[in-house]
Short mmCIF file of C-alpha atoms and ligand atoms in Angstrom, two decimals:
data_model
loop_
_atom_site.label_atom_id
_atom_site.label_comp_id
_atom_site.label_asym_id
_atom_site.label_seq_id
_atom_site.Cartn_x
_atom_site.Cartn_y
_atom_site.Cartn_z
CA SER A 1259 0.02 -0.04 -0.05
CA ILE A 1260 0.76 3.79 -0.24
CA ALA A 1261 1.32 3.94 3.44
CA SER A 1262 3.80 1.42 3.80
CA GLU A 1263 5.96 2.83 1.08
CA ARG A 1264 5.87 6.11 3.04
CA TYR A 1265 7.29 4.45 6.25
CA ARG A 1266 9.93 2.71 3.80
CA THR A 1267 13.34 4.22 4.81
CA ALA A 1268 15.13 6.42 2.00
CA TYR A 1269 18.62 6.40 2.93
CA HIS A 1270 18.91 3.90 5.94
CA PHE A 1271 19.56 0.28 4.18
CA GLN A 1272 16.78 -2.31 3.88
CA PRO A 1273 16.11 -5.05 1.25
CA PRO A 1274 13.70 -4.27 -1.50
CA LYS A 1275 11.35 -6.69 0.56
CA ASN A 1276 10.93 -9.34 3.34
CA TRP A 1277 12.50 -9.53 6.85
CA MET A 1278 16.01 -8.70 7.74
CA ASN A 1279 17.66 -8.97 10.96
CA ASP A 1280 21.62 -8.90 12.27
CA PRO A 1281 24.26 -7.55 10.11
CA ASN A 1282 26.90 -10.66 8.93
CA GLY A 1283 30.28 -10.79 8.03
CA PRO A 1284 30.87 -7.21 7.09
CA MET A 1285 34.04 -6.66 5.59
CA TYR A 1286 35.80 -3.97 2.99
CA TYR A 1287 37.52 -5.96 0.55
CA ASN A 1288 39.48 -5.22 -2.66
CA GLY A 1289 37.70 -1.71 -3.10
CA ILE A 1290 34.21 -2.96 -2.21
CA TYR A 1291 31.99 -2.90 1.23
CA HIS A 1292 30.20 -6.05 1.81
CA SER A 1293 27.02 -6.20 3.86
CA PHE A 1294 25.53 -9.78 4.52
CA TYR A 1295 22.34 -9.74 6.55
CA GLN A 1296 19.69 -12.05 8.12
CA TYR A 1297 17.37 -12.44 5.52
CA ASN A 1298 14.06 -14.30 5.19
CA PRO A 1299 13.25 -15.03 1.53
CA HIS A 1300 9.65 -15.81 1.75
CA GLY A 1301 8.48 -13.08 4.04
CA ALA A 1302 8.29 -10.37 6.13
CA LEU A 1303 8.60 -12.16 9.48
CA TRP A 1304 11.66 -13.76 10.96
CA GLY A 1305 12.26 -17.55 9.77
CA ASP A 1306 13.89 -19.80 6.78
CA ILE A 1307 16.90 -17.33 7.39
CA VAL A 1308 19.84 -17.12 4.52
CA TRP A 1309 22.51 -14.68 4.08
CA GLY A 1310 21.29 -11.76 2.11
CA HIS A 1311 24.05 -9.90 0.37
CA ALA A 1312 24.58 -6.42 -0.85
CA VAL A 1313 27.69 -4.61 -2.08
CA SER A 1314 28.75 -0.56 -2.08
CA THR A 1315 31.80 1.40 -2.89
CA ASP A 1316 30.61 4.03 -0.51
CA LEU A 1317 28.43 2.99 2.49
CA VAL A 1318 25.56 4.92 0.75
CA ASN A 1319 24.34 3.17 -2.09
CA TRP A 1320 24.22 -0.50 -2.32
CA ILE A 1321 23.41 -3.16 -4.97
CA ILE A 1322 21.47 -5.93 -3.56
CA LEU A 1323 22.88 -9.48 -4.81
CA GLU A 1324 21.28 -13.09 -4.80
CA PRO A 1325 21.85 -14.58 -1.38
CA ALA A 1326 25.25 -16.03 -0.40
CA ILE A 1327 24.56 -18.73 1.16
CA GLU A 1328 21.10 -20.84 1.63
CA ARG A 1329 19.93 -23.62 4.16
CA ASP A 1330 21.11 -26.84 2.04
CA THR A 1331 23.58 -28.51 4.34
CA PRO A 1332 23.02 -30.74 7.31
CA GLY A 1333 24.87 -28.12 9.43
CA ASP A 1334 22.47 -25.36 8.40
CA ILE A 1335 19.26 -26.82 6.96
CA ASN A 1336 17.26 -24.91 9.88
CA GLY A 1337 18.80 -21.86 9.05
CA CYS A 1338 22.08 -19.85 8.26
CA TRP A 1339 22.39 -17.69 11.24
CA THR A 1340 25.02 -14.86 12.40
CA GLY A 1341 28.57 -14.88 11.70
CA SER A 1342 31.66 -12.79 10.95
CA ALA A 1343 34.02 -12.59 8.20
CA THR A 1344 37.89 -12.13 8.65
CA ILE A 1345 40.87 -11.73 6.00
CA LEU A 1346 43.39 -13.73 6.19
CA PRO A 1347 46.94 -13.33 5.53
CA GLY A 1348 47.47 -13.49 1.50
CA GLY A 1349 43.95 -11.93 1.26
CA GLN A 1350 41.66 -14.70 1.56
CA PRO A 1351 38.21 -13.97 3.15
CA ILE A 1352 36.65 -16.77 5.17
CA VAL A 1353 33.48 -16.78 6.96
CA ILE A 1354 32.49 -18.48 10.09
CA TYR A 1355 28.84 -18.54 11.10
CA THR A 1356 26.28 -20.47 13.01
CA GLY A 1357 23.84 -23.06 11.68
CA GLY A 1358 20.65 -24.51 12.76
CA ASP A 1359 20.89 -28.25 12.37
CA ALA A 1360 18.31 -30.91 12.01
CA GLU A 1361 18.30 -31.65 15.70
CA ASN A 1362 17.91 -27.85 16.45
CA HIS A 1363 21.83 -27.89 17.93
CA GLN A 1364 23.91 -24.79 16.90
CA VAL A 1365 27.04 -25.38 15.11
CA GLN A 1366 29.55 -23.60 13.57
CA ASN A 1367 30.08 -23.58 9.71
CA ILE A 1368 32.88 -22.09 7.25
CA MET A 1369 32.18 -20.40 3.79
CA LEU A 1370 34.51 -19.05 1.33
CA PRO A 1371 34.15 -17.27 -2.13
CA LYS A 1372 34.15 -19.37 -4.71
CA ASN A 1373 36.36 -16.72 -6.99
CA ARG A 1374 38.39 -14.15 -5.46
CA SER A 1375 38.30 -12.46 -8.94
CA ASP A 1376 34.73 -11.56 -8.93
CA PRO A 1377 34.84 -8.07 -7.58
CA TYR A 1378 31.26 -8.78 -5.97
CA LEU A 1379 32.24 -12.07 -4.29
CA ARG A 1380 28.63 -13.17 -5.49
CA GLU A 1381 29.14 -17.11 -4.98
CA TRP A 1382 30.31 -18.85 -1.83
CA THR A 1383 31.26 -22.46 -0.98
CA LYS A 1384 30.88 -24.17 2.21
CA ALA A 1385 33.82 -25.97 3.41
CA GLY A 1386 33.97 -29.89 3.29
CA ASN A 1387 34.52 -30.30 7.00
CA ASN A 1388 31.27 -28.37 8.39
CA PRO A 1389 30.10 -28.03 10.63
CA VAL A 1390 33.56 -27.03 12.05
CA LEU A 1391 32.55 -26.75 16.06
CA GLN A 1392 29.93 -28.33 17.85
CA LEU A 1393 29.23 -27.83 21.76
CA VAL A 1394 28.97 -30.89 24.16
CA GLY A 1395 30.00 -31.03 27.74
CA PRO A 1396 28.44 -30.65 31.09
CA GLY A 1397 27.21 -27.12 31.66
CA PHE A 1398 26.94 -26.29 27.90
CA ASN A 1399 23.53 -26.06 26.06
CA SER A 1400 24.12 -26.81 22.51
CA SER A 1401 20.83 -24.49 21.60
CA GLN A 1402 22.95 -21.77 23.20
CA PHE A 1403 25.91 -21.44 21.06
CA ARG A 1404 26.12 -19.17 18.21
CA ASP A 1405 27.47 -15.80 16.89
CA PRO A 1406 31.32 -16.38 16.15
CA THR A 1407 33.16 -13.14 16.05
CA THR A 1408 36.08 -11.87 13.64
CA GLY A 1409 39.09 -13.97 14.21
CA TRP A 1410 42.43 -12.26 15.61
CA ILE A 1411 46.05 -13.71 16.00
CA GLY A 1412 47.44 -14.40 19.65
CA PRO A 1413 51.17 -14.01 20.72
CA ASP A 1414 51.43 -17.93 19.74
CA GLY A 1415 50.69 -17.14 16.20
CA LEU A 1416 47.46 -18.89 16.34
CA TRP A 1417 43.93 -17.97 15.27
CA ARG A 1418 41.21 -16.91 17.71
CA ILE A 1419 37.50 -16.42 17.77
CA ALA A 1420 34.98 -15.99 20.24
CA ILE A 1421 31.31 -17.45 20.35
CA GLY A 1422 28.49 -16.53 22.20
CA ALA A 1423 27.15 -19.08 24.59
CA GLU A 1424 25.17 -19.85 27.86
CA VAL A 1425 27.28 -21.69 30.28
CA ASN A 1426 25.45 -23.26 33.47
CA GLY A 1427 22.56 -20.68 32.95
CA TYR A 1428 25.17 -17.71 32.30
CA GLY A 1429 26.44 -15.40 29.57
CA ALA A 1430 30.01 -16.39 28.12
CA ALA A 1431 32.01 -15.69 25.10
CA LEU A 1432 33.89 -18.99 24.71
CA LEU A 1433 37.22 -18.75 23.18
CA TYR A 1434 38.74 -20.87 20.40
CA LYS A 1435 41.79 -21.30 18.69
CA SER A 1436 42.98 -22.38 15.14
CA GLU A 1437 46.01 -22.78 13.21
CA ASP A 1438 44.40 -22.62 9.82
CA PHE A 1439 40.93 -21.41 10.52
CA LEU A 1440 39.25 -24.62 9.59
CA ASN A 1441 40.31 -26.73 12.85
CA TRP A 1442 39.07 -25.38 16.04
CA THR A 1443 39.74 -26.31 19.75
CA ARG A 1444 37.99 -24.70 22.62
CA VAL A 1445 40.18 -23.14 25.31
CA ASP A 1446 39.41 -24.16 28.52
CA HIS A 1447 38.22 -20.64 30.18
CA PRO A 1448 36.02 -18.23 28.11
CA LEU A 1449 37.20 -14.96 26.48
CA TYR A 1450 35.07 -13.54 29.45
CA SER A 1451 31.69 -14.44 31.04
CA SER A 1452 29.64 -13.00 33.98
CA ASN A 1453 26.87 -14.25 36.35
CA ALA A 1454 25.10 -11.12 35.64
CA SER A 1455 23.00 -12.36 32.76
CA GLY A 1456 21.91 -15.42 30.84
CA MET A 1457 22.81 -16.10 27.10
CA TRP A 1458 25.22 -13.80 25.24
CA GLU A 1459 24.07 -12.92 21.58
CA CYS A 1460 26.51 -11.63 18.65
CA PRO A 1461 29.58 -10.94 20.83
CA ASP A 1462 32.11 -8.19 19.23
CA PHE A 1463 35.57 -7.91 20.42
CA PHE A 1464 38.03 -5.10 19.14
CA ALA A 1465 40.86 -3.05 20.14
CA VAL A 1466 40.62 0.78 20.62
CA LEU A 1467 43.11 3.18 21.65
CA PRO A 1468 41.86 5.93 23.94
CA GLY A 1469 40.84 9.59 22.01
CA ASN A 1470 42.04 7.91 18.62
CA ASN A 1471 39.73 7.31 15.91
CA GLY A 1472 41.88 6.00 13.38
CA GLY A 1473 40.63 2.69 14.03
CA LEU A 1474 42.81 -1.02 14.73
CA ASP A 1475 42.82 -3.97 12.46
CA LEU A 1476 42.63 -7.00 15.09
CA SER A 1477 44.51 -8.81 13.21
CA THR A 1478 47.96 -6.93 13.48
CA VAL A 1479 49.91 -6.34 16.51
CA ILE A 1480 47.78 -4.32 18.89
CA PRO A 1481 49.81 -1.09 19.92
CA GLU A 1482 50.82 -0.47 23.56
CA GLY A 1483 48.11 1.49 25.54
CA ALA A 1484 45.45 -0.08 23.58
CA LYS A 1485 42.43 -1.31 25.20
CA HIS A 1486 39.59 -3.65 24.24
CA VAL A 1487 35.81 -3.66 23.95
CA LEU A 1488 33.67 -6.75 24.49
CA LYS A 1489 29.87 -5.90 23.00
CA VAL A 1490 27.25 -8.46 23.63
CA SER A 1491 23.79 -8.45 22.93
CA LEU A 1492 21.01 -9.31 25.23
CA ASP A 1493 17.85 -7.51 26.88
CA GLN A 1494 16.86 -6.16 23.46
CA CYS A 1495 19.96 -3.95 23.34
CA ASP A 1496 23.67 -4.04 22.76
CA LYS A 1497 25.75 -3.66 25.73
CA TYR A 1498 29.69 -3.06 26.24
CA MET A 1499 32.44 -2.96 28.60
CA ILE A 1500 35.94 -1.54 28.38
CA GLY A 1501 38.84 -3.45 29.51
CA VAL A 1502 42.15 -5.03 28.49
CA TYR A 1503 42.83 -8.23 26.64
CA ASP A 1504 45.20 -9.89 28.85
CA LEU A 1505 47.75 -11.82 26.87
CA LYS A 1506 48.72 -13.90 29.56
CA ARG A 1507 45.91 -15.24 30.58
CA ASP A 1508 44.28 -15.05 27.28
CA ALA A 1509 41.27 -13.52 28.39
CA PHE A 1510 39.28 -10.15 28.54
CA SER A 1511 39.42 -8.03 31.97
CA PRO A 1512 36.95 -5.40 32.38
CA ASP A 1513 38.28 -2.00 33.89
CA THR A 1514 35.05 -1.88 36.06
CA VAL A 1515 33.12 -5.14 36.96
CA LEU A 1516 29.17 -3.96 37.10
CA ASP A 1517 27.25 -6.84 38.80
CA ASP A 1518 24.06 -5.18 37.89
CA ARG A 1519 23.58 -5.41 34.13
CA ARG A 1520 21.34 -2.55 34.09
CA LEU A 1521 24.37 -0.24 34.31
CA TRP A 1522 26.26 -1.64 31.23
CA LEU A 1523 27.06 1.00 28.87
CA LYS A 1524 24.96 0.83 25.44
CA ILE A 1525 26.11 1.19 22.01
CA ASP A 1526 22.69 2.77 21.40
CA TYR A 1527 19.87 3.38 24.04
CA GLY A 1528 17.12 2.94 21.48
CA ASN A 1529 16.16 0.36 18.97
CA TYR A 1530 19.69 -1.05 18.22
CA TYR A 1531 20.92 -4.94 17.99
CA ALA A 1532 23.16 -7.65 16.86
CA SER A 1533 25.80 -4.86 16.16
CA LYS A 1534 28.93 -5.91 14.29
CA SER A 1535 31.97 -3.86 13.90
CA PHE A 1536 34.70 -4.56 11.17
CA PHE A 1537 37.87 -2.39 10.28
CA ASP A 1538 37.91 -0.23 7.58
CA SER A 1539 41.00 -0.54 5.84
CA LYS A 1540 40.17 1.95 2.90
CA ASN A 1541 39.78 4.79 5.73
CA SER A 1542 41.51 3.63 8.75
CA ARG A 1543 38.42 3.63 10.66
CA ARG A 1544 36.42 1.05 12.63
CA ILE A 1545 32.79 1.05 11.85
CA ILE A 1546 29.84 -0.49 13.57
CA TRP A 1547 26.47 -1.70 11.94
CA GLY A 1548 23.31 -2.66 13.90
CA TRP A 1549 20.01 -3.90 12.96
CA THR A 1550 16.91 -1.75 14.09
CA ASN A 1551 13.79 -3.57 14.32
CA GLU A 1552 10.11 -2.75 13.37
CA SER A 1553 7.70 -0.96 16.20
CA ASP A 1554 5.01 -1.70 14.79
CA SER A 1555 2.81 -5.13 14.91
CA SER A 1556 3.92 -8.51 13.16
CA SER A 1557 0.44 -8.06 10.98
CA ASP A 1558 1.49 -4.54 9.92
CA ASP A 1559 4.59 -6.04 8.78
CA VAL A 1560 2.96 -8.86 6.82
CA ALA A 1561 0.74 -6.13 5.38
CA LYS A 1562 4.01 -3.91 4.57
CA GLY A 1563 5.77 -6.87 2.94
CA TRP A 1564 8.92 -5.84 4.65
CA ALA A 1565 10.59 -5.50 8.07
CA GLY A 1566 14.23 -4.48 9.69
CA ILE A 1567 16.50 -1.92 8.78
CA TYR A 1568 20.29 -1.18 9.56
CA ALA A 1569 21.40 1.96 11.71
CA ILE A 1570 23.49 4.53 9.33
CA PRO A 1571 27.05 2.56 9.73
CA ARG A 1572 28.95 4.64 12.30
CA ALA A 1573 32.47 5.28 13.04
CA ILE A 1574 33.34 4.13 16.45
CA TRP A 1575 36.34 5.09 18.93
CA LEU A 1576 37.28 5.40 22.45
CA ASP A 1577 36.64 8.66 24.24
CA SER A 1578 40.24 10.04 25.44
CA ASP A 1579 39.49 9.54 29.20
CA ALA A 1580 38.95 5.79 28.03
CA LYS A 1581 35.55 5.47 29.87
CA GLN A 1582 33.00 5.42 27.05
CA LEU A 1583 32.92 4.99 23.02
CA LEU A 1584 31.91 7.59 20.85
CA GLN A 1585 30.14 7.05 17.19
CA TRP A 1586 29.44 9.33 14.40
CA PRO A 1587 27.73 8.72 11.16
CA VAL A 1588 30.17 7.87 8.57
CA ASP A 1589 31.01 11.03 6.37
CA GLU A 1590 29.79 9.45 3.13
CA ILE A 1591 26.27 9.92 4.54
CA GLU A 1592 26.64 13.71 4.11
CA SER A 1593 26.74 13.09 0.04
CA LEU A 1594 23.07 12.71 0.26
CA ARG A 1595 22.69 16.25 1.65
CA GLY A 1596 20.48 18.55 -0.50
CA ASN A 1597 18.68 21.93 0.06
CA GLU A 1598 20.46 23.56 3.14
CA ILE A 1599 19.37 26.02 5.71
CA ASN A 1600 21.16 27.92 8.37
CA HIS A 1601 20.30 29.92 11.68
CA GLN A 1602 22.74 31.61 13.82
CA GLY A 1603 22.48 33.32 16.99
CA LEU A 1604 18.82 32.14 18.18
CA GLU A 1605 17.93 32.46 21.43
CA LEU A 1606 15.44 29.90 23.10
CA ASN A 1607 13.65 31.14 26.37
CA LYS A 1608 11.70 29.16 28.62
CA GLY A 1609 8.49 28.11 26.64
CA ASP A 1610 9.81 29.01 23.36
CA LEU A 1611 9.31 26.89 20.08
CA PHE A 1612 11.19 28.04 17.06
CA GLU A 1613 9.96 26.52 13.78
CA ILE A 1614 12.86 25.05 11.52
CA LYS A 1615 11.13 25.57 7.81
CA GLY A 1616 12.72 24.97 4.24
CA ILE A 1617 13.64 21.59 4.30
CA ASP A 1618 11.73 18.35 3.75
CA THR A 1619 11.01 17.19 7.71
CA THR A 1620 10.66 13.80 6.64
CA GLN A 1621 13.86 13.27 5.20
CA ALA A 1622 16.47 15.42 6.79
CA ASP A 1623 19.93 15.65 8.81
CA VAL A 1624 19.60 18.39 11.30
CA GLU A 1625 22.66 19.58 13.41
CA ILE A 1626 22.22 21.69 16.45
CA ASP A 1627 24.28 23.14 18.82
CA PHE A 1628 22.77 24.03 22.35
CA GLU A 1629 24.81 26.67 24.38
CA LEU A 1630 24.01 27.04 28.12
CA THR A 1631 24.06 30.60 29.49
CA SER A 1632 24.24 29.24 32.86
CA THR A 1633 24.18 26.18 35.08
CA ASP A 1634 23.31 27.57 38.42
CA ASP A 1635 19.83 25.99 38.16
CA ALA A 1636 20.99 22.58 37.12
CA GLU A 1637 19.20 20.21 39.47
CA PRO A 1638 21.18 17.48 41.57
CA PHE A 1639 21.64 14.03 40.00
CA ASP A 1640 20.22 10.94 41.77
CA PRO A 1641 22.46 8.03 40.52
CA SER A 1642 19.55 5.73 41.04
CA TRP A 1643 18.33 7.06 37.92
CA LEU A 1644 20.89 5.40 35.98
CA LEU A 1645 19.13 2.04 36.75
CA ASP A 1646 16.27 3.22 34.48
CA ALA A 1647 16.42 5.99 32.24
CA GLU A 1648 13.64 5.38 30.32
CA LYS A 1649 11.12 5.74 33.12
CA HIS A 1650 13.16 9.06 33.94
CA CYS A 1651 12.49 10.54 30.55
CA ARG A 1652 8.51 9.13 31.04
CA GLU A 1653 8.63 11.28 34.19
CA ALA A 1654 10.94 14.12 32.96
CA GLY A 1655 9.46 14.66 29.58
CA ALA A 1656 10.02 17.63 27.15
CA SER A 1657 6.42 19.26 28.81
CA VAL A 1658 7.96 19.03 32.60
CA HIS A 1659 9.66 22.53 33.39
CA GLY A 1660 13.36 22.09 34.69
CA GLY A 1661 16.07 24.07 35.68
CA VAL A 1662 18.94 23.70 32.73
CA GLY A 1663 16.05 21.81 29.87
CA PRO A 1664 14.27 20.35 28.83
CA PHE A 1665 15.35 21.39 25.63
CA GLY A 1666 15.82 20.13 21.90
CA LEU A 1667 13.88 19.11 18.94
CA VAL A 1668 10.02 18.50 18.08
CA ILE A 1669 10.13 16.37 14.90
CA LEU A 1670 7.28 14.84 12.52
CA ALA A 1671 4.43 17.09 14.21
CA SER A 1672 1.24 16.58 12.69
CA ASP A 1673 -0.30 20.43 12.13
CA ASP A 1674 -2.40 20.31 15.48
CA MET A 1675 0.55 18.87 17.20
CA GLU A 1676 -1.48 15.79 18.09
CA GLU A 1677 1.45 13.62 16.52
CA HIS A 1678 4.90 14.54 17.64
CA THR A 1679 8.53 12.81 18.52
CA VAL A 1680 10.60 14.79 20.57
CA LEU A 1681 14.31 14.60 21.26
CA HIS A 1682 15.65 16.48 24.44
CA PHE A 1683 18.35 16.76 26.92
CA ARG A 1684 18.04 17.76 30.48
CA VAL A 1685 21.06 18.77 32.74
CA TYR A 1686 21.95 17.57 36.04
CA LYS A 1687 24.64 18.61 38.60
CA SER A 1688 26.43 15.88 40.23
CA GLN A 1689 29.30 16.27 42.46
CA GLN A 1690 32.54 17.83 40.38
CA LYS A 1691 30.49 17.03 37.07
CA TYR A 1692 27.11 17.07 34.94
CA MET A 1693 25.00 14.45 33.73
CA ILE A 1694 23.09 14.90 30.65
CA LEU A 1695 20.16 13.12 30.14
CA MET A 1696 19.29 12.45 26.67
CA CYS A 1697 15.57 11.15 25.53
CA SER A 1698 14.00 9.91 22.44
CA ASP A 1699 10.27 10.15 23.12
CA LEU A 1700 7.97 8.33 20.96
CA ARG A 1701 4.78 8.36 23.32
CA ARG A 1702 2.89 10.76 21.05
CA SER A 1703 4.58 9.87 17.81
CA SER A 1704 1.66 8.19 16.25
CA LEU A 1705 -2.11 7.98 16.36
CA ARG A 1706 -2.31 4.76 15.35
CA PRO A 1707 -2.75 1.91 17.71
CA GLU A 1708 -0.52 -1.16 18.58
CA LEU A 1709 2.60 0.46 18.00
CA TYR A 1710 5.33 0.27 20.46
CA THR A 1711 6.01 3.93 21.65
CA PRO A 1712 8.55 4.06 24.48
CA ALA A 1713 10.42 7.23 25.66
CA TYR A 1714 13.82 6.06 25.03
CA GLY A 1715 16.77 7.61 27.24
CA GLY A 1716 20.32 7.07 28.77
CA PHE A 1717 22.45 9.48 30.61
CA PHE A 1718 26.34 10.54 29.73
CA GLU A 1719 28.84 12.50 31.52
CA PHE A 1720 29.84 15.70 30.28
CA ASP A 1721 32.22 18.27 30.90
CA LEU A 1722 30.43 21.90 30.74
CA GLU A 1723 33.18 23.63 32.58
CA LYS A 1724 35.17 22.97 29.29
CA GLU A 1725 32.83 22.64 26.89
CA ARG A 1726 29.37 24.75 27.10
CA LYS A 1727 28.09 23.30 24.01
CA ILE A 1728 25.63 20.24 24.02
CA SER A 1729 25.14 19.13 20.18
CA LEU A 1730 22.61 17.09 18.55
CA ARG A 1731 22.59 15.58 15.36
CA THR A 1732 19.54 13.83 14.08
CA LEU A 1733 18.85 11.93 10.79
CA ILE A 1734 15.18 11.92 10.14
CA ASP A 1735 14.50 9.33 7.81
CA ARG A 1736 10.38 8.82 7.46
CA SER A 1737 9.81 5.94 9.87
CA ALA A 1738 13.67 5.97 11.46
CA VAL A 1739 14.91 8.56 13.69
CA GLU A 1740 18.74 8.49 14.52
CA SER A 1741 20.19 10.61 17.08
CA PHE A 1742 23.87 11.62 18.33
CA GLY A 1743 23.93 13.63 21.48
CA GLY A 1744 27.13 15.30 22.87
CA GLY A 1745 29.15 14.60 19.86
CA GLY A 1746 28.26 11.11 19.74
CA ARG A 1747 28.37 10.08 23.44
CA LEU A 1748 24.58 8.97 23.42
CA CYS A 1749 22.82 7.28 20.31
CA ILE A 1750 19.45 6.56 20.28
CA ILE A 1751 17.66 5.19 16.96
CA ALA A 1752 14.17 4.74 17.07
CA ARG A 1753 11.03 3.72 14.46
CA VAL A 1754 8.02 6.12 14.09
CA TYR A 1755 4.95 5.51 12.18
CA PRO A 1756 2.83 8.91 12.17
CA VAL A 1757 -0.43 8.93 10.54
CA ALA A 1758 0.50 12.22 8.99
CA LEU A 1759 3.63 10.68 7.20
CA ALA A 1760 1.37 8.22 5.76
CA ASP A 1761 -1.23 10.34 4.45
CA GLU A 1762 1.41 12.61 2.74
CA ARG A 1763 0.57 15.58 5.25
CA ARG A 1764 2.77 18.29 6.25
CA THR A 1765 4.96 17.58 9.19
CA HIS A 1766 6.70 20.15 11.17
CA MET A 1767 10.19 20.76 13.08
CA TYR A 1768 10.64 23.00 16.01
CA ALA A 1769 13.71 23.54 18.31
CA PHE A 1770 12.31 24.40 22.00
CA ASN A 1771 13.19 25.16 25.44
CA ASN A 1772 11.31 24.37 28.34
CA GLY A 1773 13.85 25.00 31.55
CA SER A 1774 13.95 28.02 33.33
CA THR A 1775 17.82 28.76 31.93
CA THR A 1776 17.97 30.30 28.54
CA VAL A 1777 19.61 28.20 25.65
CA LYS A 1778 21.47 29.59 22.94
CA VAL A 1779 21.45 28.38 19.30
CA PRO A 1780 24.66 29.68 18.00
CA GLN A 1781 24.72 27.25 14.93
CA LEU A 1782 21.46 25.45 13.69
CA LYS A 1783 22.37 23.34 10.04
CA ALA A 1784 19.96 21.19 9.09
CA TRP A 1785 19.60 19.44 5.21
CA SER A 1786 17.20 17.66 3.28
CA MET A 1787 18.32 14.29 2.54
CA MET A 1788 18.13 12.85 -0.83
CA THR A 1789 17.12 9.18 -1.57
CA ALA A 1790 19.88 6.55 -1.59
CA GLN A 1791 20.08 3.64 -3.89
CA VAL A 1792 19.70 0.89 -1.72
CA ASN A 1793 16.87 -0.95 -3.36
CA VAL A 1794 18.63 -1.79 -6.78
CA LYS A 1795 18.47 -5.56 -7.24
CA LYS A 1796 21.14 -6.96 -9.92
CA GLY A 1797 21.17 -10.62 -10.60
N1 DQQ B 1061 19.88 -13.85 15.37
C1 DQQ B 1061 20.46 -14.71 14.76
C2 DQQ B 1061 21.24 -15.38 15.67
C3 DQQ B 1061 21.56 -14.20 16.79
C4 DQQ B 1061 20.16 -13.78 16.66
C5 DQQ B 1061 19.51 -15.68 13.93
C6 DQQ B 1061 20.51 -12.04 17.37
O1 DQQ B 1061 22.53 -16.14 15.19
O2 DQQ B 1061 21.82 -14.99 18.23
O3 DQQ B 1061 18.80 -14.86 13.05
O4 DQQ B 1061 19.41 -11.28 16.75
#
């Protein structure tokens, strides 16, 4: 229907139709970016999973190819699930992925490109010795054993990978070693495990240098001073720990161990799961890709004929204090910026609503700097709020007056404001530092029933003594709203389905302030975004 076309994203990747979930095996190889994805060739709900395949030279425009692998061997007859790519010395790409076998055990399989001189690597061959890994033994659960990582080389010259598992009911990243990437043995201790949670899906393990956005290749020597990040997927979100990879123990050791997993940092505080990163040797950066599900109902998805998008690929690096990751949409996305508007020297007093006009409000890239005129009225921060930032976003919503904030952006607003989505900040004082609340509040985003419309949110630490400006960048793409707060300190991607959008009615965008402290906007820039070629199919 027309409505479902209006909700389709114009520059967030999605296949031409059907269901898509986790990003798989991302890599840059011989001038081409490869994106594989969990894909149901038969419909808009999860099932019959194969690896969809798309290629790009710029991470913006994509060519959709035939699926790279289908369910046709005993080791993957129930599904070709998530896995990762590694480029072996000499330029041999190799993929390890999870298969569901006929008994519903999860096993690991290998596949290789059939012809390395095909620039798109269209055809893939499964290894003769598949499945290369199975899990048996006390405490293990063969139906909770999946999602192998990209490989890295240890000091002994052997390859290593980690695999998500549940051991005695607890989350673990199991560690495996191999000489040739085909024959693997389990190391008797995990890379890391924790009794703070159950099953870990989609582990990702990578090295980062504090304050350096250059990106590190896992399979080369890791420089002195590097930290490691372990990301795992659970509780509908992607959480991570920063620590060190202790080469003597051959194990990850987090800088801070948090027993309550609600306190673990998140890659994104919205609708984002199963992310996977890779080293981009073209531009020397690490890029992370995540899956954003629909927030409408399954029957809506069947009616639309499609479900699932990817967040914009983001550069990801470690902050200079080594306490959190920073993320920013890849620069390439700016090639879609069209018509630009620009405002300088705005001032937002308590209750002000400033309409941002002159761009396509349904397909836009918006960058705003909010400069605080004072922090005197910042209310005290209560650390218990960290346990449930969404609750705090519901209670301290955009219409609740505060000391410093709420201020931010109202988007996809209907003429009468009956429908609107809000992105906002609020500033709190916590001993020597400031804590910023960032929310993406979907509660009034649509008049349609049966939608999941939470107020997503999180807190980040910010040095307001050093920097008085808090930036907000929001990528609006029809049903996708992806926001970056404080220069990439906190990210929230969300899905919204306003009736006004489906009806092709005008929607409005405003900057606002509802705090008693005046907020200046020294710079506001916004662009209409053009439509990327993400739906081109080539046989
Ligand atoms: N999705 C895959 C699994 C993975 C899960 C199956 C995470 O391999 O654990 O589609 O979304």
